[in-house]
CSV table of C-alpha atoms in Angstrom, one decimal:
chain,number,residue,atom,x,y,z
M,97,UNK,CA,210.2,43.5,112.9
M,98,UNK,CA,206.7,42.0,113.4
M,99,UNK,CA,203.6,44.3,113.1
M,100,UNK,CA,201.8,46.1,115.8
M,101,UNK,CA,205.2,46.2,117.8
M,102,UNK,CA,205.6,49.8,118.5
M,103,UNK,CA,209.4,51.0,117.6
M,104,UNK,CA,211.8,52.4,120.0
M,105,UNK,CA,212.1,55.3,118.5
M,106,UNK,CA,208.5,56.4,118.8
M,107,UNK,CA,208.0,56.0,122.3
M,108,UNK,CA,210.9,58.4,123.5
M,109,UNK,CA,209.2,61.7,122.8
M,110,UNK,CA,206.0,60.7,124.5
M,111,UNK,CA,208.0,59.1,127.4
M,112,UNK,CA,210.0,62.5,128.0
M,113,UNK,CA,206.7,64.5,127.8
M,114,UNK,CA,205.9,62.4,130.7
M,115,UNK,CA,208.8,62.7,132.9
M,116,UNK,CA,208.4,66.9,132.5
M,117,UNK,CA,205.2,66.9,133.1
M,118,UNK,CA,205.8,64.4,136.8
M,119,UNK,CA,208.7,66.9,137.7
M,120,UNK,CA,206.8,70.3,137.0
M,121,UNK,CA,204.0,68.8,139.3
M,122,UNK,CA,206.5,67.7,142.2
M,123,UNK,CA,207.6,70.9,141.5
M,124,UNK,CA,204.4,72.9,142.4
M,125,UNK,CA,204.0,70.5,145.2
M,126,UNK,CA,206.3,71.2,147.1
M,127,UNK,CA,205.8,74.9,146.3
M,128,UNK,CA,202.3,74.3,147.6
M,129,UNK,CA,203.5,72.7,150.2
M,130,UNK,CA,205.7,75.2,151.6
M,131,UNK,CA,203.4,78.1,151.0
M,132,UNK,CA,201.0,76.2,153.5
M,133,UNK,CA,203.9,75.7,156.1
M,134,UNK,CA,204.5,79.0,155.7
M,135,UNK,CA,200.9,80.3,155.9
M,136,UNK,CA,200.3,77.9,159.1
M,137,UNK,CA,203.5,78.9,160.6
M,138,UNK,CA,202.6,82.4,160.4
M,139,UNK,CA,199.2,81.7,162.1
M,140,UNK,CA,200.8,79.8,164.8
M,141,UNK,CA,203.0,82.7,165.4
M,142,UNK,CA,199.8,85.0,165.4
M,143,UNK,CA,198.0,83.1,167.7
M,144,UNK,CA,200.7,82.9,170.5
M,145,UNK,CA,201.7,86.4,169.9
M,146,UNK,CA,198.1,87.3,170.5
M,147,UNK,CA,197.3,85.4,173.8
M,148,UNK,CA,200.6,86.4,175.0
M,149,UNK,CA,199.7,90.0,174.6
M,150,UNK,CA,196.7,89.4,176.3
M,151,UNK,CA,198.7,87.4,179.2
M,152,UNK,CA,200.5,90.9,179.7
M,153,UNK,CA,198.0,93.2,179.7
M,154,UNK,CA,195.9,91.0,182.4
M,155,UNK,CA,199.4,91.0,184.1
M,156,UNK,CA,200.1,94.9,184.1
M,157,UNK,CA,196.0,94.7,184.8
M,158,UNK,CA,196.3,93.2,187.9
M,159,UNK,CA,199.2,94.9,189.0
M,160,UNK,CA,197.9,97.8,188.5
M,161,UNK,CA,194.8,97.0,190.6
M,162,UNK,CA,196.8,95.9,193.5
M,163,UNK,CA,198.8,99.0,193.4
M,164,UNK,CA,195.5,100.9,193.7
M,165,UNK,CA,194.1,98.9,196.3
M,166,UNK,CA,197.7,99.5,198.3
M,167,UNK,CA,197.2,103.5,198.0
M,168,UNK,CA,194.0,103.1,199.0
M,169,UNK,CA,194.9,101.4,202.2
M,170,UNK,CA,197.9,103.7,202.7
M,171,UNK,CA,195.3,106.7,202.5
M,172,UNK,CA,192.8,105.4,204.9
M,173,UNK,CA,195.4,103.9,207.4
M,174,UNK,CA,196.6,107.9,207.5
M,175,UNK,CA,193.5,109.3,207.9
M,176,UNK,CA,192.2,106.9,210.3
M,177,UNK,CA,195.2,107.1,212.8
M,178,UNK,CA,194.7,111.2,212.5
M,179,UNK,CA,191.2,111.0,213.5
M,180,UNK,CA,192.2,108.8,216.7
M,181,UNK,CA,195.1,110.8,217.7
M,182,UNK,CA,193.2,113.8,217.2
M,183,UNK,CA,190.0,112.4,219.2
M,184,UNK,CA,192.4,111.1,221.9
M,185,UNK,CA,193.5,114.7,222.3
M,186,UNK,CA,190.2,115.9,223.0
M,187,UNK,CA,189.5,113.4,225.3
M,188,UNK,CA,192.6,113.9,227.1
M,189,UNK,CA,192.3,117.7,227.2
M,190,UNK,CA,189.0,116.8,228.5
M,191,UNK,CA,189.9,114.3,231.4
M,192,UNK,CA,192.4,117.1,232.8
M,193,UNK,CA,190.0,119.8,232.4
M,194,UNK,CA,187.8,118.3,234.9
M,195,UNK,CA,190.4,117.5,236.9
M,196,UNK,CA,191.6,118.7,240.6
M,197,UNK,CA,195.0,119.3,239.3
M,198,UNK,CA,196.3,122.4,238.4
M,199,UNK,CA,197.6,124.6,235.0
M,200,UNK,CA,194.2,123.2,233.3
M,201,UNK,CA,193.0,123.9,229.8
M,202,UNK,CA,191.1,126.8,229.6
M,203,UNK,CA,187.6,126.7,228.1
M,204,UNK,CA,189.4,128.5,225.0
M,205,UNK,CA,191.8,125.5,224.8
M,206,UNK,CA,189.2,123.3,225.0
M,207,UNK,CA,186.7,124.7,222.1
M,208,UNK,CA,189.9,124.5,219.9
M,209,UNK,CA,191.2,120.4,220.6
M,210,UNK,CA,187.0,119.6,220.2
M,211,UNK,CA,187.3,121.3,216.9
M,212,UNK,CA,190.4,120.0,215.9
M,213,UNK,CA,189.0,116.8,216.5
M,214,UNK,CA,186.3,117.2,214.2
M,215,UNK,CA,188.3,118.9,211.3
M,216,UNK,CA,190.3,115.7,211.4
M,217,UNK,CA,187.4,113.8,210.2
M,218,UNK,CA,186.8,115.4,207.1
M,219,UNK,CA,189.7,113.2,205.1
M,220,UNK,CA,188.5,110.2,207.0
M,221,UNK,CA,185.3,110.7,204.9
M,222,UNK,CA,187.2,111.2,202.0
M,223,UNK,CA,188.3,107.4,201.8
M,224,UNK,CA,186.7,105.2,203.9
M,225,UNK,CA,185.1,102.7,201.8
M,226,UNK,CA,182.1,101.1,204.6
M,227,UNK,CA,179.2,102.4,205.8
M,228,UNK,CA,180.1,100.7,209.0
M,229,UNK,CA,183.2,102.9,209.1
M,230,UNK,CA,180.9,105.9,208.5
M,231,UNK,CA,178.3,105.3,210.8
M,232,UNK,CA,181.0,105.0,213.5
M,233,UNK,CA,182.6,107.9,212.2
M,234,UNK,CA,179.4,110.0,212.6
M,235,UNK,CA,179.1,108.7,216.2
M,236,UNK,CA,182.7,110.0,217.4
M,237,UNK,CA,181.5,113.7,215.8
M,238,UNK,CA,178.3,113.1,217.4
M,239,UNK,CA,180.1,112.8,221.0
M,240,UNK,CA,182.6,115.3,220.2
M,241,UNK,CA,179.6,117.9,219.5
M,242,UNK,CA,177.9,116.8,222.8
M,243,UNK,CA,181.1,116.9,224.7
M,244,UNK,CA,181.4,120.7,223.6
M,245,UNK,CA,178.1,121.2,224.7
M,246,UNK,CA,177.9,120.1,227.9
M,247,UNK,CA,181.1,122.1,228.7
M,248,UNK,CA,179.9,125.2,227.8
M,249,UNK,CA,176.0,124.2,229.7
M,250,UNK,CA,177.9,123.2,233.0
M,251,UNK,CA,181.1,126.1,232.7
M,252,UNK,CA,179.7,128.6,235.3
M,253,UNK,CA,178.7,125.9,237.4
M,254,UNK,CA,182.0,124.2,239.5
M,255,UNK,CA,179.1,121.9,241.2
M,256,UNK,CA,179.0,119.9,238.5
M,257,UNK,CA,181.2,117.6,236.7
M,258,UNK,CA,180.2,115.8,233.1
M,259,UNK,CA,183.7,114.8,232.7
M,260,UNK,CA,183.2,110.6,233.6
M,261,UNK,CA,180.1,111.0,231.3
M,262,UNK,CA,182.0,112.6,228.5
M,263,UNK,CA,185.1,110.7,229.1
M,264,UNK,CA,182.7,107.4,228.9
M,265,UNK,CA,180.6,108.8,225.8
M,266,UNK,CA,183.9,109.2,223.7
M,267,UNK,CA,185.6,106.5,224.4
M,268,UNK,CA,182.2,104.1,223.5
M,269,UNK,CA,182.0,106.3,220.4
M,270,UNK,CA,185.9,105.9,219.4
M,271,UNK,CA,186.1,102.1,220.3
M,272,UNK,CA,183.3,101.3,217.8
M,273,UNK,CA,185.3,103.6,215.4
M,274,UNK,CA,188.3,101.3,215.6
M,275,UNK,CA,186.3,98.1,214.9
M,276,UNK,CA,185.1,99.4,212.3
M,277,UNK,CA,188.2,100.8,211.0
M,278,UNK,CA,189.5,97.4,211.5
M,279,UNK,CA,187.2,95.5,209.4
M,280,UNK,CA,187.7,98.1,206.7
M,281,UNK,CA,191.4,97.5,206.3
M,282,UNK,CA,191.4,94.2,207.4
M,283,UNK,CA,193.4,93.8,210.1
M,284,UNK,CA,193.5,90.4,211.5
M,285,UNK,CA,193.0,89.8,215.1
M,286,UNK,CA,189.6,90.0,217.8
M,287,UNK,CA,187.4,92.6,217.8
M,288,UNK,CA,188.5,95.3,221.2
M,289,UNK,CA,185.2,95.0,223.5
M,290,UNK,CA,184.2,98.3,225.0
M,291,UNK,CA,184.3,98.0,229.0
M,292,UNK,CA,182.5,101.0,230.9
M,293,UNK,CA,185.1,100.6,233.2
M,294,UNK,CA,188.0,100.9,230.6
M,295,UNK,CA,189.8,103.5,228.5
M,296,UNK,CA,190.0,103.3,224.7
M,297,UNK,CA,193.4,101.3,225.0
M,298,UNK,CA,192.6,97.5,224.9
M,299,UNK,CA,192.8,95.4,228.0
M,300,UNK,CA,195.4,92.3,228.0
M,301,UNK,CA,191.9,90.3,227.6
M,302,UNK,CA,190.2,91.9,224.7
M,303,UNK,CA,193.3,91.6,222.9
C-alpha cells in the first residue's frame, strides 16, 4: 500500500465520533426548537387570554353603565309624572274652588292638595340631573306657594276672584316644567308652547 495513504481502518473511529456528535446536536435542536414553540405558544395564549379578559370586563362595563343610566331614567320618569299629577290636583282643586258650582273644596281641602303638591317635589329633587329641570321645578313651588297665598289674602272677600290668575300662573310654571323634564329624559318630539289662553294639556298644534 503506497505511503501517505491513510488505511481504512484508521478513519472509522474518527468518522463515528463525527456522526454522534451531528446526531446529539440535531438532537438538542430540535429540543431547542420545541422549547421555543412552546414558550411562544404559551405567550400567544397569554396575550389573547389577556385582551379577551379585558374585552369582557369593558363588556360587563358597559352593561353595567347602561343599566344605571335605565334606573336612572325609570326613577326620574316616576318622580316626574308624581309631581305633575300632584300639581294638576292643585290646580284642579283650585279651578273648582273658585267656581259657581256647588259642593266646593273647602279652604281646609285646599291648604292640603297645595301641600301635597309641594311634598311631591321633594323626590323630584332627588334625581333630576339639570339645572334646567331644577329651575323649573323651583318655579312650579314658587306658584304653588303664591297660589296658597293669595287664597288665604282674598278668602273673606267673595268680591274677588284670583282663580284665572292662579289657574294661568300654574299652568305657565308646570308647562316650563315639562320641557324641561323632556329635555332631561330625552324624549323626542317639539317642545309644548305655553298659550295664555290654553291649559297645561297640549293643543293639536303644539304637538
Amino acid at each position: 500500500m503506497p505511503r501517505g495513504r491513510p488505511r481504512p481502518w484508521m478513519c472509522r473511529p474518527r468518522c463515528r465520533g463525527s456522526t454522534l456528535l451531528l446526531m446529539e446536536t440535531a438532537v438538542w435542536l430540535a429540543s431547542v426548537t420545541g422549547l421555543v414553540g412552546v414558550a411562544l405558544g404559551g405567550l400567544v395564549s397569554l396575550a389573547v387570554s389577556r385582551q379577551q379578559i379585558r374585552e369582557a370586563h369593558a363588556l360587563r362595563a358597559d352593561e353595567a353603565s347602561q343599566e344605571r343610566y335605565r334606573r336612572s331614567v325609570d326613577r326620574r320618569f316616576k318622580a316626574f309624572s308624581e309631581f305633575i299629577i300632584h300639581h294638576r290636583a292643585a290646580r284642579g282643586a283650585l279651578q273648582f274652588y273658585y267656581s259657581q258650582l256647588e259642593g266646593k273644596p273647602s279652604l281646609s281641602d285646599i291648604s292640603k292638595v297645595l301641600r301635597s303638591a309641594r311634598d311631591s317635589a321633594a323626590m323630584t329633587f332627588l334625581v333630576l340631573e339639570t339645572e334646567r329641570t331644577y329651575k323649573a321645578c323651583r318655579g312650579v313651588l314658587r306658584a304653588l306657594e303664591q297660589a296658597q297665598n293669595a287664597v288665604y289674602e282674598t278668602a273673606g272677600d267673595p268680591s274677588t276672584n284670583p282663580g284665572q290668575e292662579i289657574n294661568l300662573a300654574l299652568g305657565r310654571a308646570m308647562r316650563e316644567f315639562q320641557n324641561a323634564a323632556r329635555a332631561e329624559l330625552e324624549v323626542s318630539g317639539p317642545e309644548w308652547p305655553w298659550v295664555e289662553s290654553q291649559s297645561t294639556e297640549p293643543s293639536e298644534s303644539a304637538k
